Amino acid sequence: MENMFDTYIYPWVINILLALAIFFVGRWVANQIIKLITRLLRRSKMDDMLVNFITSIANILLLLVVVVAALDQLGVDTTSLIALVGAAGLAVGLALQDSLKNFAAGVMLIVFRPFREGDFVEAGGVSGIVEHVTIFNTVMRTPDNREVIVPNGGIYSDVIVNFSARDTRRVDMVFGIGYDSDLKQAKAILVEILANDERILKDPAPVVAVSELADSSVNFVVRPWVKSADYWSVKWDTTEAVKLRFDAEDITIPYPQMDVHLHEHDDD
């Protein structure tokens, strides 16, 4: 009985304890390495989105190394295991083509960085602020504060519009006046409204021009340049100011209408 204990049970107990020690110590070491990598990357002023992506990949790889080392201590043939994992990975990869597509797209988003965390973008059919990019998905926050999780494959395979990529934006507005209204007076009012708004940039200079003689109105294009953060406030405030001034100056803003003519026929 004593020989059986010394020959079989004792070595297995030791191997199990060593394997557990390798696993838990390895996980601790892996966590410390991840923390060190994170500090070094942040110290290099690398983008947070890229830091999170790199550390998540490194964490998976280190955990895999720890598991293989623990199994090797138990006497498991890790060579065969790795081959088995590779074969299983191929089978799973074929079954999860969409997930792999999202993973590849996530890598491309990280490498080429068409947007950063905090940018307001239109991508994958969603408009919102980029919260962060994970391995498979991008988390965005919409203007009404909804959280939307968009697959990376849907983002990278579609058009990406980054509204925060430039410091300035042009506000495109169209205002119509009636044909009986004073054209020069209306243009002067529009120019004055833009000139009195300190948020509107002087360079490039704003544009106010007659763009179209439409069916029921004379249309002005009004195109001031503003800082990206002021885009919506300038658009809304300018639209309100134009309506109030046009009303005060008796300049009509036409709206769709239909004239109906009735013809009477004499039965005699």
Short mmCIF file of C-alpha atoms in Angstrom, two decimals:
data_model
loop_
_atom_site.label_atom_id
_atom_site.label_comp_id
_atom_site.label_asym_id
_atom_site.label_seq_id
_atom_site.Cartn_x
_atom_site.Cartn_y
_atom_site.Cartn_z
CA MET A 1 0.00 0.00 0.00
CA GLU A 2 2.84 2.33 0.90
CA ASN A 3 4.60 1.58 -2.38
CA MET A 4 1.39 2.34 -4.31
CA PHE A 5 1.09 5.67 -2.52
CA ASP A 6 4.70 6.57 -3.24
CA THR A 7 4.55 5.32 -6.81
CA TYR A 8 1.18 6.63 -8.02
CA ILE A 9 -0.78 8.80 -5.62
CA TYR A 10 2.01 10.98 -4.25
CA PRO A 11 3.40 11.98 -7.70
CA TRP A 12 -0.11 12.77 -8.97
CA VAL A 13 -0.87 14.92 -5.95
CA ILE A 14 2.39 16.77 -6.43
CA ASN A 15 1.72 17.24 -10.16
CA ILE A 16 -1.81 18.50 -9.50
CA LEU A 17 -0.57 20.94 -6.88
CA LEU A 18 2.21 22.13 -9.19
CA ALA A 19 -0.25 22.49 -12.07
CA LEU A 20 -2.59 24.55 -9.89
CA ALA A 21 0.34 26.65 -8.72
CA ILE A 22 1.44 27.19 -12.32
CA PHE A 23 -2.10 28.16 -13.29
CA PHE A 24 -2.77 30.63 -10.46
CA VAL A 25 0.75 32.09 -10.37
CA GLY A 26 0.71 32.26 -14.16
CA ARG A 27 -2.57 34.15 -14.12
CA TRP A 28 -1.16 36.58 -11.56
CA VAL A 29 1.98 37.09 -13.66
CA ALA A 30 -0.15 37.52 -16.78
CA ASN A 31 -2.25 40.19 -15.03
CA GLN A 32 0.91 42.01 -13.96
CA ILE A 33 2.24 41.87 -17.52
CA ILE A 34 -1.06 43.25 -18.85
CA LYS A 35 -0.93 46.09 -16.31
CA LEU A 36 2.67 46.84 -17.32
CA ILE A 37 1.77 46.82 -21.02
CA THR A 38 -1.19 49.12 -20.33
CA ARG A 39 0.98 51.59 -18.42
CA LEU A 40 3.65 51.62 -21.12
CA LEU A 41 1.12 52.12 -23.90
CA ARG A 42 -0.69 54.90 -22.05
CA ARG A 43 2.65 56.55 -21.22
CA SER A 44 3.41 56.60 -24.94
CA LYS A 45 0.16 58.59 -25.38
CA MET A 46 -1.34 55.90 -27.57
CA ASP A 47 -5.05 56.12 -28.31
CA ASP A 48 -7.20 54.46 -25.59
CA MET A 49 -9.08 52.46 -28.21
CA LEU A 50 -5.84 50.92 -29.45
CA VAL A 51 -4.61 50.29 -25.88
CA ASN A 52 -7.77 48.37 -24.96
CA PHE A 53 -7.60 46.30 -28.13
CA ILE A 54 -3.92 45.34 -27.70
CA THR A 55 -4.32 44.45 -24.02
CA SER A 56 -7.37 42.27 -24.69
CA ILE A 57 -5.46 40.28 -27.34
CA ALA A 58 -2.38 39.99 -25.09
CA ASN A 59 -4.55 38.79 -22.21
CA ILE A 60 -6.01 35.95 -24.32
CA LEU A 61 -2.57 34.85 -25.55
CA LEU A 62 -1.02 34.89 -22.07
CA LEU A 63 -3.94 32.94 -20.62
CA LEU A 64 -3.50 30.32 -23.36
CA VAL A 65 0.21 29.98 -22.47
CA VAL A 66 -0.64 29.52 -18.79
CA VAL A 67 -3.23 26.82 -19.52
CA VAL A 68 -0.82 24.93 -21.80
CA ALA A 69 1.94 25.09 -19.15
CA ALA A 70 -0.42 23.78 -16.44
CA LEU A 71 -1.59 20.91 -18.63
CA ASP A 72 2.01 20.07 -19.52
CA GLN A 73 2.80 19.74 -15.81
CA LEU A 74 -0.03 17.22 -15.51
CA GLY A 75 1.60 15.14 -18.22
CA VAL A 76 -0.91 15.98 -20.91
CA ASP A 77 0.59 15.80 -24.40
CA THR A 78 0.29 19.48 -25.26
CA THR A 79 1.56 18.92 -28.80
CA SER A 80 -1.43 16.76 -29.57
CA LEU A 81 -3.62 19.16 -27.63
CA ILE A 82 -2.43 22.12 -29.66
CA ALA A 83 -3.06 20.16 -32.87
CA LEU A 84 -6.51 19.24 -31.59
CA VAL A 85 -7.23 22.84 -30.65
CA GLY A 86 -6.06 23.93 -34.09
CA ALA A 87 -8.37 21.45 -35.80
CA ALA A 88 -11.23 22.45 -33.56
CA GLY A 89 -10.41 26.09 -34.20
CA LEU A 90 -10.64 25.49 -37.94
CA ALA A 91 -14.02 23.84 -37.57
CA VAL A 92 -15.26 26.58 -35.29
CA GLY A 93 -13.83 29.19 -37.66
CA LEU A 94 -15.84 27.79 -40.54
CA ALA A 95 -18.95 27.86 -38.38
CA LEU A 96 -18.25 31.36 -37.13
CA GLN A 97 -17.28 33.11 -40.34
CA ASP A 98 -19.23 36.24 -39.39
CA SER A 99 -17.43 36.46 -36.05
CA LEU A 100 -14.05 36.09 -37.75
CA LYS A 101 -15.11 38.76 -40.23
CA ASN A 102 -15.92 41.06 -37.32
CA PHE A 103 -12.59 40.23 -35.68
CA ALA A 104 -10.65 41.01 -38.88
CA ALA A 105 -12.63 44.23 -39.30
CA GLY A 106 -11.84 45.16 -35.68
CA VAL A 107 -8.13 44.74 -36.39
CA MET A 108 -8.44 46.96 -39.47
CA LEU A 109 -10.34 49.61 -37.50
CA ILE A 110 -7.61 49.61 -34.87
CA VAL A 111 -4.75 49.73 -37.37
CA PHE A 112 -6.12 52.41 -39.71
CA ARG A 113 -8.21 54.24 -37.10
CA PRO A 114 -10.86 55.98 -39.20
CA PHE A 115 -12.26 57.24 -35.89
CA ARG A 116 -11.27 57.53 -32.24
CA GLU A 117 -13.13 57.19 -28.98
CA GLY A 118 -15.33 60.24 -28.48
CA ASP A 119 -15.77 60.95 -32.21
CA PHE A 120 -19.27 61.45 -33.57
CA VAL A 121 -19.60 59.17 -36.59
CA GLU A 122 -22.11 57.65 -38.94
CA ALA A 123 -21.14 54.01 -39.51
CA GLY A 124 -22.91 50.71 -39.96
CA GLY A 125 -26.23 52.50 -40.30
CA VAL A 126 -25.89 54.15 -36.88
CA SER A 127 -25.04 57.73 -35.92
CA GLY A 128 -23.50 58.30 -32.51
CA ILE A 129 -20.45 58.86 -30.35
CA VAL A 130 -17.88 56.06 -30.32
CA GLU A 131 -17.57 54.70 -26.78
CA HIS A 132 -15.02 51.96 -27.44
CA VAL A 133 -14.05 49.25 -29.92
CA THR A 134 -13.91 45.64 -28.78
CA ILE A 135 -12.58 42.62 -30.66
CA PHE A 136 -15.86 41.96 -32.42
CA ASN A 137 -18.06 45.03 -31.89
CA THR A 138 -18.05 48.80 -31.63
CA VAL A 139 -20.11 50.37 -28.88
CA MET A 140 -21.73 53.69 -29.81
CA ARG A 141 -23.91 56.15 -27.89
CA THR A 142 -26.67 57.83 -29.87
CA PRO A 143 -27.66 61.49 -29.37
CA ASP A 144 -30.71 60.36 -27.34
CA ASN A 145 -28.35 58.38 -25.03
CA ARG A 146 -29.03 54.87 -26.30
CA GLU A 147 -26.20 52.36 -26.36
CA VAL A 148 -25.89 50.62 -29.73
CA ILE A 149 -23.54 47.69 -30.32
CA VAL A 150 -22.55 47.49 -34.00
CA PRO A 151 -20.63 44.51 -35.46
CA ASN A 152 -17.22 45.63 -36.73
CA GLY A 153 -17.80 43.89 -40.06
CA GLY A 154 -20.84 46.04 -40.75
CA ILE A 155 -18.82 49.18 -40.01
CA TYR A 156 -15.69 48.45 -42.02
CA SER A 157 -17.59 47.18 -45.08
CA ASP A 158 -19.72 50.33 -45.27
CA VAL A 159 -19.13 54.05 -45.65
CA ILE A 160 -17.78 55.74 -42.49
CA VAL A 161 -18.59 59.41 -41.98
CA ASN A 162 -16.56 61.01 -39.19
CA PHE A 163 -18.09 64.34 -38.20
CA SER A 164 -15.38 64.96 -35.60
CA ALA A 165 -12.38 64.41 -37.87
CA ARG A 166 -12.09 68.11 -38.77
CA ASP A 167 -12.03 71.11 -36.46
CA THR A 168 -14.51 73.06 -38.61
CA ARG A 169 -17.69 72.28 -40.54
CA ARG A 170 -19.86 74.11 -43.04
CA VAL A 171 -23.52 74.59 -42.17
CA ASP A 172 -25.66 74.26 -45.31
CA MET A 173 -29.04 75.99 -45.11
CA VAL A 174 -31.65 77.04 -47.68
CA PHE A 175 -34.16 79.85 -47.12
CA GLY A 176 -36.90 80.74 -49.57
CA ILE A 177 -38.72 84.05 -49.98
CA GLY A 178 -41.76 84.98 -52.05
CA TYR A 179 -41.38 86.49 -55.50
CA ASP A 180 -43.06 89.67 -54.25
CA SER A 181 -40.53 90.15 -51.45
CA ASP A 182 -37.51 92.49 -51.69
CA LEU A 183 -34.60 90.29 -52.82
CA LYS A 184 -31.81 92.68 -51.80
CA GLN A 185 -33.36 93.36 -48.42
CA ALA A 186 -33.67 89.64 -47.69
CA LYS A 187 -30.05 89.05 -48.66
CA ALA A 188 -28.90 91.95 -46.47
CA ILE A 189 -30.79 90.47 -43.51
CA LEU A 190 -29.17 87.08 -43.98
CA VAL A 191 -25.70 88.62 -44.19
CA GLU A 192 -26.38 90.69 -41.07
CA ILE A 193 -27.56 87.67 -39.05
CA LEU A 194 -24.38 85.79 -39.89
CA ALA A 195 -22.15 88.78 -39.17
CA ASN A 196 -23.68 89.23 -35.70
CA ASP A 197 -23.05 85.63 -34.65
CA GLU A 198 -19.60 85.35 -33.03
CA ARG A 199 -19.57 81.58 -33.48
CA ILE A 200 -19.44 81.94 -37.26
CA LEU A 201 -15.89 82.00 -38.61
CA LYS A 202 -14.62 84.86 -40.73
CA ASP A 203 -12.27 82.58 -42.67
CA PRO A 204 -13.57 80.89 -44.74
CA ALA A 205 -16.09 83.64 -45.29
CA PRO A 206 -19.78 82.67 -45.15
CA VAL A 207 -21.70 82.44 -48.42
CA VAL A 208 -25.11 83.98 -49.04
CA ALA A 209 -26.33 83.66 -52.62
CA VAL A 210 -29.45 83.17 -54.71
CA SER A 211 -29.38 79.52 -55.74
CA GLU A 212 -32.71 78.88 -57.44
CA LEU A 213 -35.81 80.48 -58.88
CA ALA A 214 -38.16 77.74 -57.78
CA ASP A 215 -41.83 77.25 -58.58
CA SER A 216 -43.11 79.30 -55.65
CA SER A 217 -40.02 80.83 -54.06
CA VAL A 218 -36.65 82.46 -54.59
CA ASN A 219 -34.17 80.31 -52.69
CA PHE A 220 -31.02 81.50 -50.92
CA VAL A 221 -28.17 79.19 -49.96
CA VAL A 222 -26.62 80.22 -46.65
CA ARG A 223 -23.32 78.50 -45.87
CA PRO A 224 -21.36 79.69 -42.84
CA TRP A 225 -18.32 77.87 -41.41
CA VAL A 226 -18.23 77.06 -37.71
CA LYS A 227 -16.31 74.96 -35.22
CA SER A 228 -17.54 71.37 -35.28
CA ALA A 229 -18.85 71.64 -31.72
CA ASP A 230 -21.04 74.63 -32.70
CA TYR A 231 -22.63 73.04 -35.78
CA TRP A 232 -26.10 72.24 -34.48
CA SER A 233 -26.50 75.27 -32.22
CA VAL A 234 -25.61 77.63 -35.08
CA LYS A 235 -27.97 75.84 -37.48
CA TRP A 236 -30.91 75.98 -35.07
CA ASP A 237 -30.27 79.55 -33.89
CA THR A 238 -29.80 80.87 -37.42
CA THR A 239 -33.02 79.24 -38.63
CA GLU A 240 -34.94 80.82 -35.76
CA ALA A 241 -33.32 84.23 -36.26
CA VAL A 242 -34.13 84.24 -39.99
CA LYS A 243 -37.81 83.45 -39.36
CA LEU A 244 -38.14 86.19 -36.74
CA ARG A 245 -36.39 88.82 -38.88
CA PHE A 246 -38.30 87.94 -42.04
CA ASP A 247 -41.58 88.24 -40.11
CA ALA A 248 -40.51 91.59 -38.66
CA GLU A 249 -39.50 92.94 -42.10
CA ASP A 250 -42.62 91.61 -43.88
CA ILE A 251 -40.62 89.24 -46.04
CA THR A 252 -42.81 86.30 -46.89
CA ILE A 253 -41.66 82.70 -46.62
CA PRO A 254 -43.81 80.79 -49.13
CA TYR A 255 -45.31 77.40 -48.41
CA PRO A 256 -46.90 74.85 -50.76
CA GLN A 257 -50.42 75.81 -51.76
CA MET A 258 -52.93 74.98 -54.46
CA ASP A 259 -55.28 77.31 -56.27
CA VAL A 260 -58.62 75.71 -57.19
CA HIS A 261 -60.70 77.38 -59.91
CA LEU A 262 -64.40 76.54 -60.25
CA HIS A 263 -66.08 77.03 -63.61
CA GLU A 264 -69.83 77.25 -63.82
CA HIS A 265 -71.57 75.88 -66.90
CA ASP A 266 -74.93 77.10 -68.03
CA ASP A 267 -77.20 74.16 -68.65
CA ASP A 268 -79.38 76.23 -71.01
#
